[in-house]
Short mmCIF file of C-alpha atoms in Angstrom, two decimals:
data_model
loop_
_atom_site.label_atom_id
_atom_site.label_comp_id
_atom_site.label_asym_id
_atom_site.label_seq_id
_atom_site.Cartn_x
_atom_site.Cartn_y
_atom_site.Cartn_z
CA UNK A 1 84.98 140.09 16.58
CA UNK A 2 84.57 143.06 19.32
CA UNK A 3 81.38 141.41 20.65
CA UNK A 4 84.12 138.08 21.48
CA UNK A 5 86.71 140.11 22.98
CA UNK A 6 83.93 142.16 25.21
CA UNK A 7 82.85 138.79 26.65
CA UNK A 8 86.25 137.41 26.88
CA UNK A 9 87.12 140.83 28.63
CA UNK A 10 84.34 140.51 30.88
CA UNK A 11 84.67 136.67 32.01
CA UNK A 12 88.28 137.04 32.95
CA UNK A 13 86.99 140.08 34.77
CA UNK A 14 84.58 137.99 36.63
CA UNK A 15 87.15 135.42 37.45
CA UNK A 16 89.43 138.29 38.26
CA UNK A 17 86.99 138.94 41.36
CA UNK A 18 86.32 136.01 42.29
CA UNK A 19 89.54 135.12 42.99
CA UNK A 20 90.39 138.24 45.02
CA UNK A 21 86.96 137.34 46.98
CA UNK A 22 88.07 133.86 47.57
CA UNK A 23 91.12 135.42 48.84
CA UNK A 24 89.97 137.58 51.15
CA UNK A 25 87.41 134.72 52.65
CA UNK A 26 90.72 132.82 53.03
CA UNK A 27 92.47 135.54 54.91
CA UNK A 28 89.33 135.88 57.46
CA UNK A 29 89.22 132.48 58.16
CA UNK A 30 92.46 132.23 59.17
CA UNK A 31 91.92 135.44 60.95
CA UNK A 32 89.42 134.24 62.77
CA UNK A 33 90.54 130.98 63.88
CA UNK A 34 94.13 132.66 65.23
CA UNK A 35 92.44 134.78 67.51
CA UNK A 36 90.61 131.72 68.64
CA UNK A 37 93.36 130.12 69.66
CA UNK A 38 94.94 133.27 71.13
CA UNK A 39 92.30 135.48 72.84
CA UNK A 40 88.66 133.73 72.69
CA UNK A 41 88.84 131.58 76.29
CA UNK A 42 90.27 135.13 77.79
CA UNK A 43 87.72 137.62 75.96
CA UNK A 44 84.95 135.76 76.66
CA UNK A 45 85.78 135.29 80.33
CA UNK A 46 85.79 138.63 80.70
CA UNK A 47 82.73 139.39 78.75
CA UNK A 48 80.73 137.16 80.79
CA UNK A 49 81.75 138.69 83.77
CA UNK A 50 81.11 142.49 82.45
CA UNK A 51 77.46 140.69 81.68
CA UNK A 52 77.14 139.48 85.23
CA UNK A 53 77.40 143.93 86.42
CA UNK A 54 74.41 144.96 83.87
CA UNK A 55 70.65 144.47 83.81
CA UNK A 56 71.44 141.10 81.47
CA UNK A 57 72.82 139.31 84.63
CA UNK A 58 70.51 136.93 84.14
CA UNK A 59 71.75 135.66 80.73
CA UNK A 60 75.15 135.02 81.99
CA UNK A 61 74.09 133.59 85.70
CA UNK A 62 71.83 130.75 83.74
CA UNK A 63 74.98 129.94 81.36
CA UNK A 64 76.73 129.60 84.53
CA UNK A 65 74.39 127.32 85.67
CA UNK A 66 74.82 124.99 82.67
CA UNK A 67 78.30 125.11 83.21
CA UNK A 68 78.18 123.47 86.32
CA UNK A 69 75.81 121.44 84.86
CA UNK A 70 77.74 120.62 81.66
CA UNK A 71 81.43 120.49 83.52
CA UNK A 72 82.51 116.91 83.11
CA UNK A 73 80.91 116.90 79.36
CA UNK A 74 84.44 117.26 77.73
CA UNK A 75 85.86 114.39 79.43
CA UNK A 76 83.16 112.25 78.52
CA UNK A 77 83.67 112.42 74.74
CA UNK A 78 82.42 115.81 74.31
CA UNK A 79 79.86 117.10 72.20
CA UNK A 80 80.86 116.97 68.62
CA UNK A 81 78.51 118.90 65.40
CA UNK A 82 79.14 117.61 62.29
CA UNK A 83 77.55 120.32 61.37
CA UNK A 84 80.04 122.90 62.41
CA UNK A 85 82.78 120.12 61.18
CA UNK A 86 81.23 121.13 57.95
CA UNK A 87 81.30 124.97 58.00
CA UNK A 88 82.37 126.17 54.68
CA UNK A 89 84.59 128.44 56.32
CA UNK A 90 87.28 125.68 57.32
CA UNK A 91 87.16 124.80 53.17
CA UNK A 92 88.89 129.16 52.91
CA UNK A 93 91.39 127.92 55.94
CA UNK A 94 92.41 124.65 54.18
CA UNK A 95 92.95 126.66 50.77
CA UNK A 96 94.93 129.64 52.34
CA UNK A 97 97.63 127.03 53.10
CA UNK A 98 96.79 124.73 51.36
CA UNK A 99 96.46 121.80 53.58
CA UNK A 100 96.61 118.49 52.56
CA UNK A 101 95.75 114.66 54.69
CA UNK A 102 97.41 112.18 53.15
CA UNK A 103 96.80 108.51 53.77
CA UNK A 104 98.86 105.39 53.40
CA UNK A 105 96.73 102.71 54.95
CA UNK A 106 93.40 101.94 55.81
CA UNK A 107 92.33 101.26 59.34
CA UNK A 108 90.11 99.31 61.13
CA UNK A 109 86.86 100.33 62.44
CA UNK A 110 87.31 97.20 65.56
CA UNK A 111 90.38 99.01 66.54
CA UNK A 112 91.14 102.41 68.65
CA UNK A 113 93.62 104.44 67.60
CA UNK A 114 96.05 107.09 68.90
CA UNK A 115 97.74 109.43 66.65
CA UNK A 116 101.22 110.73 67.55
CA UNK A 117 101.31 114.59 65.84
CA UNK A 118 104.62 115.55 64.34
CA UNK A 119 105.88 118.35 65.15
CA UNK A 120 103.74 120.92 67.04
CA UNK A 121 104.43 124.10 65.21
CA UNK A 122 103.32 127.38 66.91
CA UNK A 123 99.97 126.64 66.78
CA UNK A 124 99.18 123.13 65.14
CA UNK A 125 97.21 124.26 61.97
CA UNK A 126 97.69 120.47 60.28
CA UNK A 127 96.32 119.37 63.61
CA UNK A 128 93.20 121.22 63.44
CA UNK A 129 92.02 121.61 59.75
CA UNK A 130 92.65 117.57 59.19
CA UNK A 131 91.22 116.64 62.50
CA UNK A 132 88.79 119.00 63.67
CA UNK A 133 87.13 119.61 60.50
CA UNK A 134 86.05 118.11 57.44
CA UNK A 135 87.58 120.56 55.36
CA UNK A 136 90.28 117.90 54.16
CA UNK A 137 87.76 114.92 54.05
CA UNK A 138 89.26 112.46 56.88
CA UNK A 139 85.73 111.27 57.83
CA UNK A 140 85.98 110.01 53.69
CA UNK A 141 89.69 108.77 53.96
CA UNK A 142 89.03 106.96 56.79
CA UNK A 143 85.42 105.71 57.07
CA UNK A 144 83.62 104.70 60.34
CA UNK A 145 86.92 106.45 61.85
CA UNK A 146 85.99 109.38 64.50
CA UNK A 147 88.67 111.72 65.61
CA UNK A 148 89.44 113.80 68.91
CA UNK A 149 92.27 116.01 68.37
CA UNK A 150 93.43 116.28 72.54
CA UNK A 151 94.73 119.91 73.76
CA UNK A 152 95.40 121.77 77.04
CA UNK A 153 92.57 120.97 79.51
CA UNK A 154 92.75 124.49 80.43
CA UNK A 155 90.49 125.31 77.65
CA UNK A 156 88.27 123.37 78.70
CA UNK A 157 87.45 125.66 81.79
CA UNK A 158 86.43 128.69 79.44
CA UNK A 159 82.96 129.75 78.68
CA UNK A 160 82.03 129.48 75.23
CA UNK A 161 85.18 128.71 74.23
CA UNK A 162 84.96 125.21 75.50
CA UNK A 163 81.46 124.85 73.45
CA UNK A 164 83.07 125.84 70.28
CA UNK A 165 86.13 123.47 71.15
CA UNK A 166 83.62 120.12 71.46
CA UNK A 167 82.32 121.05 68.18
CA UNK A 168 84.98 120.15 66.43
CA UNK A 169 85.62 116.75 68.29
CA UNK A 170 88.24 118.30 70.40
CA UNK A 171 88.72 116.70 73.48
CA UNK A 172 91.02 117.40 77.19
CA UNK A 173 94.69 115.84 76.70
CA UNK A 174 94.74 114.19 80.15
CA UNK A 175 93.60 110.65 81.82
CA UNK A 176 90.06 110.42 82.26
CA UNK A 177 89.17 112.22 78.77
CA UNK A 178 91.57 109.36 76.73
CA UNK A 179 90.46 106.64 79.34
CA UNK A 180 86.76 107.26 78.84
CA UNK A 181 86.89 107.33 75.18
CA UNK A 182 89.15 104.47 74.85
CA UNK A 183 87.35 102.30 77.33
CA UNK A 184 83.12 103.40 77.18
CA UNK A 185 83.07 104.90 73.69
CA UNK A 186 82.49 101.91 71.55
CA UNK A 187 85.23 100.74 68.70
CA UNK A 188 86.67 103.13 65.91
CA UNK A 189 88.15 106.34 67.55
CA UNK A 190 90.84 108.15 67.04
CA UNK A 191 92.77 110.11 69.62
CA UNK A 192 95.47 113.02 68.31
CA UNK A 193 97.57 113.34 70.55
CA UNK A 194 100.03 116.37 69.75
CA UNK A 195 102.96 114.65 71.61
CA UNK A 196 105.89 117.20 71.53
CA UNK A 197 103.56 119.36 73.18
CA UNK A 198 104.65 123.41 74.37
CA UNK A 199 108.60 122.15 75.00
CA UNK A 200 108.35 121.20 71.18
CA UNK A 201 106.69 124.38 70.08
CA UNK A 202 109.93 126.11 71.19
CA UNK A 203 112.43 124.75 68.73
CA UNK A 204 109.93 125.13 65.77
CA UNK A 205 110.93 127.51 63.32
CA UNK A 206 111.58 127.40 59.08
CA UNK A 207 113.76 124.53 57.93
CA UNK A 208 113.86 122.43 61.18
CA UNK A 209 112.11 118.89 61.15
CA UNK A 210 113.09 118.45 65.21
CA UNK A 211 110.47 116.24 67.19
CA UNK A 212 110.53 116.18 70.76
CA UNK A 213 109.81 112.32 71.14
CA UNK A 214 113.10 110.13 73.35
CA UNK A 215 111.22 111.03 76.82
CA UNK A 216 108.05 111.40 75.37
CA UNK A 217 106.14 107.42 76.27
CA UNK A 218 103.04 108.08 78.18
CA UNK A 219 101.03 108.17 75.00
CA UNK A 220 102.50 104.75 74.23
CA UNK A 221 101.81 103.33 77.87
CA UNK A 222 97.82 104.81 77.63
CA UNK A 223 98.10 102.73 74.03
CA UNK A 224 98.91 99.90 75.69
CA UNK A 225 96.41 99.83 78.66
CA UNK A 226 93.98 100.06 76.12
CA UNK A 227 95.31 98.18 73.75
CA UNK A 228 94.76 100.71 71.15
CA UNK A 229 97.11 101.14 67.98
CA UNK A 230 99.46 103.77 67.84
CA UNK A 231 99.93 105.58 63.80
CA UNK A 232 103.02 108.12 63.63
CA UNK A 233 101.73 111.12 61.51
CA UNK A 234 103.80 113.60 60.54
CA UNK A 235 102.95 117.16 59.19
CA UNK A 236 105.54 118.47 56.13
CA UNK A 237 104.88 122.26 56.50
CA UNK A 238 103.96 123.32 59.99
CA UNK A 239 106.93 124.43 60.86
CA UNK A 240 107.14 126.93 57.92
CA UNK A 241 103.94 129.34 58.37
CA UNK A 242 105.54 131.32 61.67
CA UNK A 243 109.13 132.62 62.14
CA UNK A 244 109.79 132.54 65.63
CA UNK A 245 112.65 134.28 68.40
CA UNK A 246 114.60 130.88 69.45
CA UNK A 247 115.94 131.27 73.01
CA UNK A 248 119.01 129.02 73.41
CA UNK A 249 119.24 126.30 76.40
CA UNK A 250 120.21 128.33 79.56
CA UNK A 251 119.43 131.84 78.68
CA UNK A 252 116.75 134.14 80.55
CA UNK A 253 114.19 133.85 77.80
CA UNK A 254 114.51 130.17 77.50
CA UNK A 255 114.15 129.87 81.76
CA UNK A 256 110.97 132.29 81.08
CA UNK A 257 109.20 129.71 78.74
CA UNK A 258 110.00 126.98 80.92
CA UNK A 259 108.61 128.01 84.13
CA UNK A 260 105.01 128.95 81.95
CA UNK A 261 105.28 125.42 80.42
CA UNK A 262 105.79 123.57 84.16
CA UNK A 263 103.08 125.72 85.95
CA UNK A 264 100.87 126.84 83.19
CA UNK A 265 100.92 124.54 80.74
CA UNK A 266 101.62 126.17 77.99
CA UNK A 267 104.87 128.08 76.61
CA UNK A 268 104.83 131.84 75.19
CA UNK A 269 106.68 132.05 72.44
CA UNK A 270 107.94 135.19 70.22
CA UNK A 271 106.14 134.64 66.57
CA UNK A 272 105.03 136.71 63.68
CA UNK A 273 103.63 135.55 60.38
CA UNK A 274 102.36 138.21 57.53
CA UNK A 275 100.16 141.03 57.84
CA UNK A 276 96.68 141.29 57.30
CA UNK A 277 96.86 143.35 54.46
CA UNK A 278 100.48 142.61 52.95
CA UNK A 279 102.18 139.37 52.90
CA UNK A 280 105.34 142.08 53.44
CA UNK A 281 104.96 143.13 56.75
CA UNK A 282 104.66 141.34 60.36
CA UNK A 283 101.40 140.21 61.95
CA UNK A 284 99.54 137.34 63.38
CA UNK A 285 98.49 135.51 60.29
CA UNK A 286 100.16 132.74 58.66
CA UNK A 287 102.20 132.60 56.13
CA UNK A 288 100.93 130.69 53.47
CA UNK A 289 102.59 127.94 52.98
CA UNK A 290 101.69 124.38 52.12
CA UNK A 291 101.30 121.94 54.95
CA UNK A 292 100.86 118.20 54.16
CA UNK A 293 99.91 115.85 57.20
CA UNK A 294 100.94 112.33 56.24
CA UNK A 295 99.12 109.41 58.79
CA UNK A 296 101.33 106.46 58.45
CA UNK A 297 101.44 102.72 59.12
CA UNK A 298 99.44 101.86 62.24
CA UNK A 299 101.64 99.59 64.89
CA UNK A 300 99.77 96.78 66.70
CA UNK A 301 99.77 97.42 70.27
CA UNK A 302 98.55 94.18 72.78
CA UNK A 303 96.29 95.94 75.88
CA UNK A 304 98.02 95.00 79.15
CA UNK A 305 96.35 96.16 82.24
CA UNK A 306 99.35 97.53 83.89
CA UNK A 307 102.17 97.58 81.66
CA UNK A 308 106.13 97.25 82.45
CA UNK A 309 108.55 99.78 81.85
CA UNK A 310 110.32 97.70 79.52
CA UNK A 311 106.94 97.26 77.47
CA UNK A 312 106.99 100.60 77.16
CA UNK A 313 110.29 101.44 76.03
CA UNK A 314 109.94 98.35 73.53
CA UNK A 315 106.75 99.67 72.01
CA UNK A 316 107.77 103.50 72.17
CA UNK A 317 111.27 102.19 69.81
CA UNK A 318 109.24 101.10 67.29
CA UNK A 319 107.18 103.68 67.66
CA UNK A 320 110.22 106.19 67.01
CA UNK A 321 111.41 104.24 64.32
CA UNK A 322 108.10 103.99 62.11
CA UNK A 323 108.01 107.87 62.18
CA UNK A 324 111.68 108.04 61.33
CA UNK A 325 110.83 105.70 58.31
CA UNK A 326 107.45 107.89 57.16
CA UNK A 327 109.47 110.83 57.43
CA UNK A 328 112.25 109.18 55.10
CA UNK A 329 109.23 107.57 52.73
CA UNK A 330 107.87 111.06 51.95
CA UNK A 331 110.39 113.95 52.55
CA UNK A 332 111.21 114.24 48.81
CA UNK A 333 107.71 114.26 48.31
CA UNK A 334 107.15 117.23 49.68
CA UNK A 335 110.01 119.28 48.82
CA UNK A 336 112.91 118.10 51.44
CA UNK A 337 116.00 116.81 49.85
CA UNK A 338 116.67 112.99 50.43
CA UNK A 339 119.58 114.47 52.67
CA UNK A 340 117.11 115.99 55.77
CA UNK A 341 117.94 113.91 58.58
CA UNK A 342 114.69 113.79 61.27
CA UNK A 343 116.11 114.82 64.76
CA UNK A 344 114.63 113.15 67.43
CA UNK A 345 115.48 114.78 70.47
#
């Protein structure tokens, strides 16, 4: 009767809202974690200075003082909250996407691991939401497992920016950072290791599953010296959520990126996603489109103190090859045809 259709009326209403909330709480997740990765370390560099010229000079000269204090912190492990790993704002960021971790096979809590991240994308969204959150349950997948997803030291040498970064389990992507966890941080970590790196980021655009991998083999000779196992993981998706201006090999845009990448670290790339308020129009968000990070097979690596060249190169082969096969196992999967071809360049 009317009284049926009233309530009917009003629950789809009420879902009606909730949905557009949900939405929006995705949107501002995302939001926030883009300009993160793009302005944070900078604004709050500056803010701390501006602090430094007022009558709260004190505030930022004592943070200063723990930051000479606290300096060598991220190379020692960090300082992970599993709290913050649990913020119910990374659950919004995995469902704008969605993202998805997939896994294939279990590993051993005795063992170290580093994880080679396929490809790098614009801003490695798989990367983060599988690694440095919980939003996607890897601490469940993979029990007793703890992972550091490595990036640019640089960050490191940010106020506040570098706090927020150790929450998550993020860690420096150089030597001593991977040595000391490796080597003094017990059994059962994970390293990420986002091995294309900036020269990958570069070639990433819709439609393109390129890896920048052939010259790519210090990650397999730090495996090695450790005797840690390397598992390929590859990341159906990241390539889609950014369209990006490709510079071809040799012109003046191209030589631009390259010289930030040798001296910086990092290369600037030319990038829009959707809007903030119309999936229509250019902006800085994402596009949202499904990214699935699959962690494959892990390889057996021996530890040898000072490994050969030719160790390397034999290890780093079947390295290559176990991605190529993942990337064969589950392209179909995830809405390649059987036909896509991984390029390995």
């Amino acid at each position: 009767g009317t009284g049926s259709n009233i309530l009917s009326a009003l629950q789809y209403l009420f879902w009606l809202l909730k949905s557009k909330a949900e939405k929006q709480l995705q949107i501002i997740s995302v939001l926030q974690w883009v300009l993160t990765f793009l302005i944070m370390g900078i604004a709050c560099t500056l803010i701390l200075m501006y602090i430094l010229c007022t009558d709260c000079w004190a505030i930022a000269a004592l943070y200063l003082a723990w930051l000479v204090f606290d300096w060598n912190t991220p190379k020692k492990g960090g300082r992970r909250s599993q709290w913050v790993r649990n913020w119910a704002i990374w659950r919004y960021f995995r469902d704008y996407f969605p993202i998805r971790l997939v896994k294939t096979h279990n590993l051993l809590t005795t063992r170290n691991y580093i994880f080679g991240y396929h490809p790098h994308g614009i801003m490695g969204l798989g990367a983060f939401c599988n690694f440095s959150t919980e939003a996607t349950g890897v601490s469940q997948k993979f029990p007793g497992i703890r992972p550091y997803l490595a990036t640019l030291a640089g960050n490191f040498r940010m106020p506040i920016l570098r706090d927020y970064l150790m929450s998550g389990g993020i860690c420096p992507v150089n030597r001593d950072s991977i040595d000391y966890i490796l080597s003094k941080n017990g059994n059962g970590n994970a390293i990420i290791i986002v091995v294309g790196g900036a020269a990958e980021s570069l070639n990433c655009t819709p439609g393109k599953n390129s890896v920048t991998l052939k010259n790519r083999k210090g990650f397999v000779k730090l495996a090695l010296r450790h005797g840690a196992d390397l598992v390929p993981v590859y990341s159906f998706g990241e390539n889609e959520v950014y369209k990006q201006v490709i510079f071809e090999e040799g012109s003046w845009g191209r030589w631009v990126q390259k010289k930030f990448q040798k001296h910086i670290g990092f290369a600037p790339c030319i990038f829009h996603g959707r809007g903030l308020f119309s999936s229509t129009t250019w902006g800085l968000l994402p596009y949202s489109k499904p990214i699935t990070t699959v962690v494959g097979e892990p390889i057996t690596i021996p530890k040898i103190d000072n490994p050969s060249q030719k160790d390397v190169d034999f290890y780093h082969s079947i390295y290559v090859d176990s991605l190529i096969k993942l990337f064969d196992k589950y392209k179909s999967k995830f809405g390649l045809p059987e036909t896509e071809v991984l390029e390995v360049d």
